[in-house]
Short mmCIF file of C-alpha atoms and ligand atoms in Angstrom, two decimals:
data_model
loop_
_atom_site.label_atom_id
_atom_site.label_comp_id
_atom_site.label_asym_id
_atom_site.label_seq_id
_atom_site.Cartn_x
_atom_site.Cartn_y
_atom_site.Cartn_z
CA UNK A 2 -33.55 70.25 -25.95
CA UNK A 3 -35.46 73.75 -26.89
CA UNK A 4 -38.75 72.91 -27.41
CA UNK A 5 -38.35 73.43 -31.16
CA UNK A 6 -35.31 70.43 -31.05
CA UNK A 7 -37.95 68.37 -29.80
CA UNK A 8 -40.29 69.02 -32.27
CA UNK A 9 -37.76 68.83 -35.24
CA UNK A 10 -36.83 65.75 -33.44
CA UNK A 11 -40.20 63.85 -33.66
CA UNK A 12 -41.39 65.01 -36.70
CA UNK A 13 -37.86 63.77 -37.89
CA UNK A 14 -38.72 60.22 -36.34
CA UNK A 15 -41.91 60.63 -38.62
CA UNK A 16 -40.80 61.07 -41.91
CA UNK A 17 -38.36 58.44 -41.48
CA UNK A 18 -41.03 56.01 -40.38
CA UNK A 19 -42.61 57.57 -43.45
CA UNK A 20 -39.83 56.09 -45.78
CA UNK A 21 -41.22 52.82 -45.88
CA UNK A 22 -43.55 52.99 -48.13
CA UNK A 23 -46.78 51.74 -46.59
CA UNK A 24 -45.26 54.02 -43.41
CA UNK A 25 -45.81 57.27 -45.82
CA UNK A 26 -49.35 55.77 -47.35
CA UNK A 27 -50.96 55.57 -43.78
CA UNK A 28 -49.35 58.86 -42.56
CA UNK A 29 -50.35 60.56 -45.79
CA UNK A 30 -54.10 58.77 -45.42
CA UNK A 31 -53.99 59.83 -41.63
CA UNK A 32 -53.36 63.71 -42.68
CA UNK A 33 -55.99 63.79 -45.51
CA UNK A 34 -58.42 62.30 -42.52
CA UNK A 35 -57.77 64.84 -40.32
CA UNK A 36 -58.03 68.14 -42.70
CA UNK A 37 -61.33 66.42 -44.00
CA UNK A 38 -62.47 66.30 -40.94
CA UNK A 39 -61.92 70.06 -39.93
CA UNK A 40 -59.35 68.66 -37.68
CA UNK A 41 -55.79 70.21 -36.71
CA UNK A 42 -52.43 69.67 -38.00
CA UNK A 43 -50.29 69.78 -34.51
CA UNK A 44 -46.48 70.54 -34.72
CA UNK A 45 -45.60 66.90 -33.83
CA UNK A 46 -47.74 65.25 -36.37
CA UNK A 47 -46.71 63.95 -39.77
CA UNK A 48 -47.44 66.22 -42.68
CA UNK A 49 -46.50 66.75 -46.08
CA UNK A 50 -43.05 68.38 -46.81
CA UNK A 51 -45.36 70.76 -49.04
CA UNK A 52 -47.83 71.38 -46.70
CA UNK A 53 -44.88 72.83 -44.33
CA UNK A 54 -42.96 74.65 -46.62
CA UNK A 55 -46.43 76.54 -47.98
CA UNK A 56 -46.72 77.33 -44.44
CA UNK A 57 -43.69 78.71 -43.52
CA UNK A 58 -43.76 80.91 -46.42
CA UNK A 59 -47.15 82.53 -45.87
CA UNK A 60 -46.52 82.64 -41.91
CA UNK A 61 -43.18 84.21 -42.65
CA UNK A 62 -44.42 86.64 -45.06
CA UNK A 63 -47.51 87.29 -42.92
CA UNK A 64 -44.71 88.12 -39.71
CA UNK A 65 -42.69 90.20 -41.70
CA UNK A 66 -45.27 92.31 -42.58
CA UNK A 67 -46.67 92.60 -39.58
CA UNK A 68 -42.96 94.17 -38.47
CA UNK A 69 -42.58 96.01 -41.70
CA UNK A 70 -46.24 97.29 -41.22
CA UNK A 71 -44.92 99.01 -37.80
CA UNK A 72 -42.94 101.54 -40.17
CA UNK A 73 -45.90 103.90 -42.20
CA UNK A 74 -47.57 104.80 -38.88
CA UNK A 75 -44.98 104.59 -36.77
CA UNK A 76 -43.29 107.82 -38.70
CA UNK A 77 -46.77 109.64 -37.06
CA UNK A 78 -46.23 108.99 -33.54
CA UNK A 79 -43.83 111.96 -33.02
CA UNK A 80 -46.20 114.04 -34.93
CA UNK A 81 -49.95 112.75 -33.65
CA UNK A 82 -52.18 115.73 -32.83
CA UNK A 83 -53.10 114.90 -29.08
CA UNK A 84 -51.77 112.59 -25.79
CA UNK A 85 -54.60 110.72 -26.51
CA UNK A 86 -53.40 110.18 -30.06
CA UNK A 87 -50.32 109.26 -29.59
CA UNK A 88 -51.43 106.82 -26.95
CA UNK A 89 -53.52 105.22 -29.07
CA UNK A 90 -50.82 104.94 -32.08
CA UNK A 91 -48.16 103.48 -29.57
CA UNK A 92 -50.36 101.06 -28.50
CA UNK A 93 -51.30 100.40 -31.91
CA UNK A 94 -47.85 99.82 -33.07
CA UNK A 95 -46.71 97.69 -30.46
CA UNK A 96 -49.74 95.64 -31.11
CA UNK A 97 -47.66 94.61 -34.27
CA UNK A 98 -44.41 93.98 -32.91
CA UNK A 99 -46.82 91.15 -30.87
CA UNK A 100 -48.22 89.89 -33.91
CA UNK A 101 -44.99 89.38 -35.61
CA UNK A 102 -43.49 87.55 -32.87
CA UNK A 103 -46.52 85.23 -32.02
CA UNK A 104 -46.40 84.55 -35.88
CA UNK A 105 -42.29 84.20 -36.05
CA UNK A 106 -43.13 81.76 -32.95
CA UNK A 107 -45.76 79.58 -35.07
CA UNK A 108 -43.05 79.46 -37.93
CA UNK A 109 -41.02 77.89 -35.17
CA UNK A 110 -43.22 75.12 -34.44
CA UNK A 111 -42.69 74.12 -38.25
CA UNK A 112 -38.65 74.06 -37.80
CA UNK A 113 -37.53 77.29 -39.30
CA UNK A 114 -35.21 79.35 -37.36
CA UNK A 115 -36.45 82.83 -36.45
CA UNK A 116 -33.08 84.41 -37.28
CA UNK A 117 -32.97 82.37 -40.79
CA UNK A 118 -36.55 84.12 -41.52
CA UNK A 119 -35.27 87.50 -40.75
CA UNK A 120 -31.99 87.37 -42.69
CA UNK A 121 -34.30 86.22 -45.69
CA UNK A 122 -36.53 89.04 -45.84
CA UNK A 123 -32.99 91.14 -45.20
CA UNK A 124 -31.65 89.74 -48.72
CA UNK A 125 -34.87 89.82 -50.33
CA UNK A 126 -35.66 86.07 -50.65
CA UNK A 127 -39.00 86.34 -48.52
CA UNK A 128 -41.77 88.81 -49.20
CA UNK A 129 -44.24 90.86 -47.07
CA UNK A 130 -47.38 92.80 -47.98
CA UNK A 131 -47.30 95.44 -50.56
CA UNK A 132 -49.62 97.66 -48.76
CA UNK A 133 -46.64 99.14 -46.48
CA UNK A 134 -44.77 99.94 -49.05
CA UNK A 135 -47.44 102.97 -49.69
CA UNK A 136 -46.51 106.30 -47.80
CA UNK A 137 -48.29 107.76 -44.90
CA UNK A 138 -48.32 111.79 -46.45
CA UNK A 139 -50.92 113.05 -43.44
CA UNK A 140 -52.47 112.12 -40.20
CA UNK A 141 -55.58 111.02 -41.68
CA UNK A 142 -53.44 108.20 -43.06
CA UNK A 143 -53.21 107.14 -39.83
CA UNK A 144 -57.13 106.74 -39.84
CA UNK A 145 -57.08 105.54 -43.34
CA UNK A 146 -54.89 102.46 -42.38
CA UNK A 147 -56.90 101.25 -39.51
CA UNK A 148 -60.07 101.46 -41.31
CA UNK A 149 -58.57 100.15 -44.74
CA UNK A 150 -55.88 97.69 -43.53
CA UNK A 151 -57.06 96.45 -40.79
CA UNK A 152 -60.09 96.27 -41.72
CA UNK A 153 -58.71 94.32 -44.69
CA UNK A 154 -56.94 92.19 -42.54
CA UNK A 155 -59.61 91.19 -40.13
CA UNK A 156 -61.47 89.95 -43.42
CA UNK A 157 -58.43 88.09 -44.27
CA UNK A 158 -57.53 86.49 -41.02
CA UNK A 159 -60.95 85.78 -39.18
CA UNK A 160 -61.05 82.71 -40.89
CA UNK A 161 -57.97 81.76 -40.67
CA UNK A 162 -58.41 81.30 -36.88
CA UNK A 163 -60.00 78.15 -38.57
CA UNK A 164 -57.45 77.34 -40.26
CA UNK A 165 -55.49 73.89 -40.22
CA UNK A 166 -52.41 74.05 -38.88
CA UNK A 167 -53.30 74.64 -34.63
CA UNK A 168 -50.23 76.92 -33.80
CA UNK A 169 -51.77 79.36 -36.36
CA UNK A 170 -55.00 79.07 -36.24
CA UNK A 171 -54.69 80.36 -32.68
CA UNK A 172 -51.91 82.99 -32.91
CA UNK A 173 -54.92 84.14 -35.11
CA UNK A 174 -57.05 84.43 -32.47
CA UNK A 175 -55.38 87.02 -30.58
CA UNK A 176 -54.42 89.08 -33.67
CA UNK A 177 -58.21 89.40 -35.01
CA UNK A 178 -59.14 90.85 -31.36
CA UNK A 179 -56.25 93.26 -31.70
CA UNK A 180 -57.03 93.85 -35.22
CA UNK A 181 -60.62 95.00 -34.41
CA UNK A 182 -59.85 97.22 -32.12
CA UNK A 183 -56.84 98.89 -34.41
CA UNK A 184 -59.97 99.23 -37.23
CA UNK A 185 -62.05 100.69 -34.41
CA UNK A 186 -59.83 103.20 -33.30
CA UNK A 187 -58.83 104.35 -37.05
CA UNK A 188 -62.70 104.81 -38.29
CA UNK A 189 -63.54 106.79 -35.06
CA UNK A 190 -60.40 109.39 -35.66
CA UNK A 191 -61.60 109.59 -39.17
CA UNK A 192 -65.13 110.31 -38.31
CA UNK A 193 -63.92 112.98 -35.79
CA UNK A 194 -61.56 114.45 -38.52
CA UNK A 195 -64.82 114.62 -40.65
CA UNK A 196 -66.62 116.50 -37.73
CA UNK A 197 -63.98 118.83 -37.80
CA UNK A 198 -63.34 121.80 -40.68
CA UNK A 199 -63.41 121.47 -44.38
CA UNK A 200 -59.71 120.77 -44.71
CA UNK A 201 -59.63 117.66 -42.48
CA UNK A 202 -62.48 116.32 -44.38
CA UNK A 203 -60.49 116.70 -47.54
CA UNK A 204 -57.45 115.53 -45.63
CA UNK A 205 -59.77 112.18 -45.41
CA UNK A 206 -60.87 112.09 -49.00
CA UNK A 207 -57.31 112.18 -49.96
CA UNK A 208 -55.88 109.56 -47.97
CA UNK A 209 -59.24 107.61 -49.05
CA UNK A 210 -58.20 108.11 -52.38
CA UNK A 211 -54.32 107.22 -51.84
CA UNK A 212 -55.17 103.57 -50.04
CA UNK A 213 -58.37 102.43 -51.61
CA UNK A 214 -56.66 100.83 -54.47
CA UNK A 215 -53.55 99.10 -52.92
CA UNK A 216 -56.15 97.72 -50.17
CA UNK A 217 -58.34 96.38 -52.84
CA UNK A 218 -54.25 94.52 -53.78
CA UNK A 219 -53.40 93.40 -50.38
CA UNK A 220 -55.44 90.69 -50.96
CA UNK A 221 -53.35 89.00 -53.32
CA UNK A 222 -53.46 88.72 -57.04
CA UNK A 223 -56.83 87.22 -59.12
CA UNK A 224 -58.36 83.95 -58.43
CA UNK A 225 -57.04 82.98 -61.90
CA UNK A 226 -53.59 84.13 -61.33
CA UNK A 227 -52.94 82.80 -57.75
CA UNK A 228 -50.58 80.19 -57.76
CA UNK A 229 -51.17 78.97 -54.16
CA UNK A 230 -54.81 79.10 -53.66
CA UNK A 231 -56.61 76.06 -54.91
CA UNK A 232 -53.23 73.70 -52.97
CA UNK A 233 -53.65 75.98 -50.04
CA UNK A 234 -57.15 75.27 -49.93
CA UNK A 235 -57.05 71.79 -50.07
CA UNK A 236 -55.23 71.78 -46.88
CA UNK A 237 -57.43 74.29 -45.97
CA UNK A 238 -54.58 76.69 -44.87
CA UNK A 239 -56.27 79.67 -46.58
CA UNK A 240 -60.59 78.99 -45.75
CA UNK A 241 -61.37 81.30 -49.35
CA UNK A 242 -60.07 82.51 -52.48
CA UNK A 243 -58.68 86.09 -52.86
CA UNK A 244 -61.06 87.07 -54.85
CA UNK A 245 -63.82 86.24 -52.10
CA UNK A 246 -62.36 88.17 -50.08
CA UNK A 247 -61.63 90.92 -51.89
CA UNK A 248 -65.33 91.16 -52.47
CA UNK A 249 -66.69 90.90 -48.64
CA UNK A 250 -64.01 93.53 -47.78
CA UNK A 251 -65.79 95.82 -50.22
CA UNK A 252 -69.52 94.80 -49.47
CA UNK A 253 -68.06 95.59 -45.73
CA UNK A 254 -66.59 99.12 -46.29
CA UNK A 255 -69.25 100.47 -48.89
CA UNK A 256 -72.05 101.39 -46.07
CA UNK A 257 -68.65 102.30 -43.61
CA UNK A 258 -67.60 104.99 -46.12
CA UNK A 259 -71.49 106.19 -46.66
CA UNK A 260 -71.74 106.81 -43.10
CA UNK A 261 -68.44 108.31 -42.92
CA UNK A 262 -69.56 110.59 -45.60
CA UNK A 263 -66.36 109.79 -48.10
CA UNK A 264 -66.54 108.75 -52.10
CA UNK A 265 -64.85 105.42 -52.65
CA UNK A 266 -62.80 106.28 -55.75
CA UNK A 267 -64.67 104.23 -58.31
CA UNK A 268 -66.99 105.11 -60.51
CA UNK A 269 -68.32 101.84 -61.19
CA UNK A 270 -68.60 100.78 -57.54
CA UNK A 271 -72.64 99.99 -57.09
CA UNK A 272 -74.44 97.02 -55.60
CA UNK A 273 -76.23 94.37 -58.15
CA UNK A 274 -78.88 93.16 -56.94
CA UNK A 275 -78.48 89.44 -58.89
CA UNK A 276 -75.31 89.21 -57.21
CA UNK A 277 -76.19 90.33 -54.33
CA UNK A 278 -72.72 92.03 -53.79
CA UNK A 279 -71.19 95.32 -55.22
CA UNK A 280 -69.63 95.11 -58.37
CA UNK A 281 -66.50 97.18 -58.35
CA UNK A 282 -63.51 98.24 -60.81
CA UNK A 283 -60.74 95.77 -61.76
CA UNK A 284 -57.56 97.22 -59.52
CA UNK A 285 -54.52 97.85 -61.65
CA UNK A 286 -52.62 94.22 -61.22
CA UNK A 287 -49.32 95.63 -62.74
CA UNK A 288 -48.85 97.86 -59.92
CA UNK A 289 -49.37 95.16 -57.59
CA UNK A 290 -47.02 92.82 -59.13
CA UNK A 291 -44.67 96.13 -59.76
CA UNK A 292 -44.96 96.52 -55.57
CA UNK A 293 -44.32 92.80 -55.03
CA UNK A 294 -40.93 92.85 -56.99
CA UNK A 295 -39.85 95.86 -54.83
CA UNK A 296 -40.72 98.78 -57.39
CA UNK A 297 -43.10 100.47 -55.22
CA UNK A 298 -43.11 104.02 -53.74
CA UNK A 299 -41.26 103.13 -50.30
CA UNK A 300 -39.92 99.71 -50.65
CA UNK A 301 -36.19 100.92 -50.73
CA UNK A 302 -36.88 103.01 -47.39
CA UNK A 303 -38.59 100.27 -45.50
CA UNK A 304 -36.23 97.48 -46.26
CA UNK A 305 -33.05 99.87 -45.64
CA UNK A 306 -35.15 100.62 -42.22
CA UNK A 307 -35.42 97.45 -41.42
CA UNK A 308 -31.66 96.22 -42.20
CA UNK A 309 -30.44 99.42 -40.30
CA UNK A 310 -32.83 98.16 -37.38
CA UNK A 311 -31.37 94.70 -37.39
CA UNK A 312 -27.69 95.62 -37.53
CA UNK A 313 -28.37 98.35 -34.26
CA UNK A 314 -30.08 95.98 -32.30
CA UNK A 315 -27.07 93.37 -32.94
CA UNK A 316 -25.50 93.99 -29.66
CA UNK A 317 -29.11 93.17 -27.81
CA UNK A 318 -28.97 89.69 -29.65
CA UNK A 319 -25.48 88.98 -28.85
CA UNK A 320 -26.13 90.42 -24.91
CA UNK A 321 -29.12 88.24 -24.83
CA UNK A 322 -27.05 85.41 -26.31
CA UNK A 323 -24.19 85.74 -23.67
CA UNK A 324 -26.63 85.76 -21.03
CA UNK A 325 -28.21 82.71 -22.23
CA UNK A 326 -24.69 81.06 -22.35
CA UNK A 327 -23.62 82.22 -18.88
CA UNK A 328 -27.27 81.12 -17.14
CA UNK A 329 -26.75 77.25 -19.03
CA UNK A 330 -23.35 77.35 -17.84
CA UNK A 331 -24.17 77.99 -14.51
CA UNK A 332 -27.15 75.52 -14.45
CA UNK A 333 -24.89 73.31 -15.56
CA UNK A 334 -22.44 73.49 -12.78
CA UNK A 335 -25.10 73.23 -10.30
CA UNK A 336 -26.50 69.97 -11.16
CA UNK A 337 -23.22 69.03 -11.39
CA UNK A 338 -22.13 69.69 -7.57
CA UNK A 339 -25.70 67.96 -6.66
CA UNK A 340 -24.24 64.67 -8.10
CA UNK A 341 -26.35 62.18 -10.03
CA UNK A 342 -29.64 61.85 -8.80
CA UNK A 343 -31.10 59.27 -6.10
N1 FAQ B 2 -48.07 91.47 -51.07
O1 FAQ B 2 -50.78 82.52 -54.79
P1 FAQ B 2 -50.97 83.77 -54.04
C1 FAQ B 2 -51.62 93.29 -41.70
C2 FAQ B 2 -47.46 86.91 -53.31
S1 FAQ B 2 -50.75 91.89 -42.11
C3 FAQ B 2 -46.93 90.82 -51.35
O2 FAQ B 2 -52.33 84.35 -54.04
P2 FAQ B 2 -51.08 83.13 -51.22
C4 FAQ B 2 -51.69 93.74 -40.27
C5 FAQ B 2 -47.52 85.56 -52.63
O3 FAQ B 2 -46.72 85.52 -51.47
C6 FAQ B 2 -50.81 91.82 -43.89
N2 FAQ B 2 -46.91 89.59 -51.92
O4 FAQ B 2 -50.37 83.63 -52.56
C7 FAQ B 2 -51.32 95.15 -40.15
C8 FAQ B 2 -47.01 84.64 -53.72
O5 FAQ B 2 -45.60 84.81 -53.83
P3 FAQ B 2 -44.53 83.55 -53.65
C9 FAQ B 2 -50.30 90.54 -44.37
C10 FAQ B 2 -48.10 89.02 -52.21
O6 FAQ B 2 -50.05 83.08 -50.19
C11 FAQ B 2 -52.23 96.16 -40.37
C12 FAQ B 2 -47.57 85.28 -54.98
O7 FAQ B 2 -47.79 86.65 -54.67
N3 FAQ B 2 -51.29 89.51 -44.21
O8 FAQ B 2 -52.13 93.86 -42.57
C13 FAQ B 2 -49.32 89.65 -51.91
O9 FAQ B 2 -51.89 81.92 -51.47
C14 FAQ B 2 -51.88 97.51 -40.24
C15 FAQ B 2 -48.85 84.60 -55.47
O10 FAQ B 2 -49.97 84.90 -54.61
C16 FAQ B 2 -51.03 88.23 -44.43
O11 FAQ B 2 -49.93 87.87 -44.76
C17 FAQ B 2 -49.28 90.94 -51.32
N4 FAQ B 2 -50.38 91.63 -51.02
O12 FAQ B 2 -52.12 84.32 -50.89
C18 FAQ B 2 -50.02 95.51 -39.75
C19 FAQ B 2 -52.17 87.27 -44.19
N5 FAQ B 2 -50.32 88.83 -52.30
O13 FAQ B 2 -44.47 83.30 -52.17
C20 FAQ B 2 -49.67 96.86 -39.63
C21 FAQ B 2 -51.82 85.83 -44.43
C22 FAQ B 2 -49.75 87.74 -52.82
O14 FAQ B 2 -45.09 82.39 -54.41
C23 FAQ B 2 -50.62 97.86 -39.86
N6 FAQ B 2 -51.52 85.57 -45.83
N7 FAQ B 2 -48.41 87.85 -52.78
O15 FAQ B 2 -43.24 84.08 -54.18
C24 FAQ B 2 -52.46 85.23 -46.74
O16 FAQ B 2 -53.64 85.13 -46.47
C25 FAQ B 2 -51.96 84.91 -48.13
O17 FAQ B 2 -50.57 84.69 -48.08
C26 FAQ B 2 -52.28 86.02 -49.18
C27 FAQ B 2 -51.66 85.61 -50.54
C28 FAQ B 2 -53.77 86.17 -49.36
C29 FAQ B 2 -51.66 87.36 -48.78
#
C-alpha cells in the first residue's frame, strides 16, 4: 500500500469507530483537545469531515496558485536584462514548481488524489489566487511581484507554519524561507532600477501602480464577507483574519516603498496614531470578486496555458506510469522466485 492507502486506510478505520455514537463524541472531544491545546492534527488522526474538506480546498487552491503563479514571470525569463537576472528568475520560478508540489503532497496526506486536484482546477471547479491573473507589461514587474507578492505571501503564510494540521504547517516552513528570499531579490532589482535613469524609475512607479491594488485583494475578501474565516479559525487552520493581514502587509511595505523612493497609489494612505497602524483606501471588492469568477485581465491565457501544459506533458505521466508498472512487475517476480519467506 502507497503511503496515502495507508493513511486513507486508518483514518477509514476511524470514522467507522466514529459511527458509534459515543466512538464520534470522544474522537470529536479528543480533536477539540488537541487544537485547544496548540497541538497538531496528524494525517492518521480522526478529524472532522469539515475540517478536511476546508483543508483540501485552501491547500489545493494555495498549490495551484503556486503553479499558476510560475506563468507572469516566467514570460520574463527569455527577456531578463542580465545572466545574473535570469539566474535569479529561474531559480525563482522553480522555487514554485517546489511549493506546489510540497503543497499537492500535503493535500495527499488528507486523501485527495493529486491528478483529481489538477483536473479540477482544469474544468474550473477549484480556484487559485487572483493576483496571477494580472499581466507582467515590463521588467520592473518582475521586481514589483517579489516585493508585492511575496512579500504578501510571507505575511500570509508565516503563521501558518503554526498552523494545525502538521503536514502543512511544515510544507510552510520551507516555503516562507524561499519566499523571503524571492521578496529579497525583487526589492533589491527594484532599488537598482531606481539607481538607474529616469525611465526605469518610472518603469517602477508604474508597475507600483499596476499591483498595489490587486495585492491589497490577494488577501481575500473583507472580514465581514469571508465565508471561511471565523470556522477556519476555530480549527485554527488560518492563525488571523484577512483583514489583519491585509493591514500588517501595509504597515510592512509603507517605510519599504519610502526608502525605495516610490508613491503608494493612495491618497488616503497615512499612519493614525490611535490606531497605531496606517489607515488606507477600501480596494475595489468588485474587481476582486470579478477576478475570482475568471473575468480578469489574463485568466483565459493562464488557464488555456495551463491545460495546454497538462495535455503536452501527458506522455511524461503515462512514461512515468509504465515505468512504475514494469518496476512492480518485476519486483513482483522476484519475490516470487525467492519463495515464501523463512
Ligand atoms: N483569489 O472565506 P474566504 C503566492 C476565495 S501563493 C482567489 O476569505 P479563505 C506565492 C476563497 O477560496 C498565493 N480566490 O476564504 C507566489 C473562497 O472561495 P470558495 C496563494 C480567493 O480560504 C508568489 C472565497 O473566496 N496563497 O503568492 C481569494 O478562508 C509569487 C471566500 O474567501 C494562498 O493560497 C483570492 N485572492 O481565505 C507564487 C495562501 N481570496 O473556496 C508565485 C493560503 C479568497 O469558498 C509568485 N490560503 N478567495 O469557493 C489562505 O490563506 C486563504 O485561503 C485565503 C482566503 C486568505 C487566500
Amino acid at each position: 500500500m502507497s503511503n496515502v492507502e495507508v493513511e486513507n486506510d486508518a483514518q477509514h478505520h476511524a470514522q467507522h469507530h466514529a459511527q458509534s455514537g459515543t466512538g464520534e463524541r470522544r474522537l470529536q472531544a479528543h480533536f477539540d483537545r488537541t487544537i485547544s491545546h496548540n497541538q497538531r492534527i496528524e494525517p492518521r488522526d480522526w478529524m472532522p469531515e469539515g475540517y478536511r474538506k476546508t483543508l483540501i480546498r485552501q491547500i489545493a487552491q494555495h498549490a495551484h496558485s503556486e503553479i499558476i503563479g510560475m506563468q507572469p514571470e516566467g514570460e520574463w525569463i527569455t527577456r531578463a536584462p542580465s545572466l545574473r537576472r535570469k539566474a535569479i528568475l529561474f531559480a525563482k520560478v522553480q522555487d514554485e514548481a517546489g511549493h506546489g508540489l510540497y503543497l499537492y503532497s500535503a493535500a495527499e496526506t488528507l486523501g485527495a488524489d493529486r491528478a483529481d486536484l489538477t483536473e479540477r482546477l482544469i474544468e474550473g471547479r477549484q480556484k487559485y489566487s487572483s493576483i496571477f491573473n494580472y499581466p507582467t507589461l515590463n521588467f520592473a514587474d518582475v521586481g514589483v511581484i517579489g516585493w508585492f507578492v511575496d512579500g504578501a505571501a510571507i505575511c500570509n503564510q508565516v503563521p501558518l507554519c503554526r498552523s494545525s494540521y502538521g503536514p502543512y504547517a511544515r510544507a510552510m516552513v520551507r516555503i516562507c524561507k524561499e519566499e523571503s528570499f524571492h521578496q529579497r531579490q525583487g526589492y533589491e532589482l527594484l532599488m537598482t532600477m531606481m539607481r538607474g535613469t529616469e525611465a526605469q524609475r518610472q518603469m517602477v512607479q508604474d508597475a507600483v501602480d499596476r499591483w498595489w491594488w490587486p495585492s491589497l485583494m490577494m488577501f481575500g475578501p473583507p472580514d465581514s464577507e469571508s465565508s471561511h474565516t471565523v470556522q477556519s479559525m476555530a480549527w485554527r487552520i488560518k492563525l488571523h483574519t484577512n483583514d489583519e493581514l491585509r493591514q500588517r502587509f501595509v504597515d510592512m511595505t509603507v517605510p519599504q516603498a519610502e526608502k525605495l523612493g516610490v508613491v503608494l497609489p493612495d491618497p488616503q494612505l497615512r499612519w493614525n496614531n490611535e490606531r497605531g497602524h496606517h489607515d488606507f483606501s477600501t480596494p475595489d471588492w468588485s474587481e476582486l470578486k470579478r477576478v475570482i469568477d475568471g473575468d480578469g485581465p489574463c485568466n483565459a491565457q493562464r488557464m488555456a496555458r495551463r491545460r495546454a501544459a497538462h495535455e503536452e506533458g501527458a506522455w511524461v505521466r503515462e512514461a512515468a506510469g509504465a515505468y512504475a508498472a514494469k518496476q512492480a512487475a518485476h519486483e513482483a517476480g522476484k519475490k516470487r522466485q525467492e519463495g515464501p519467506a523463512g
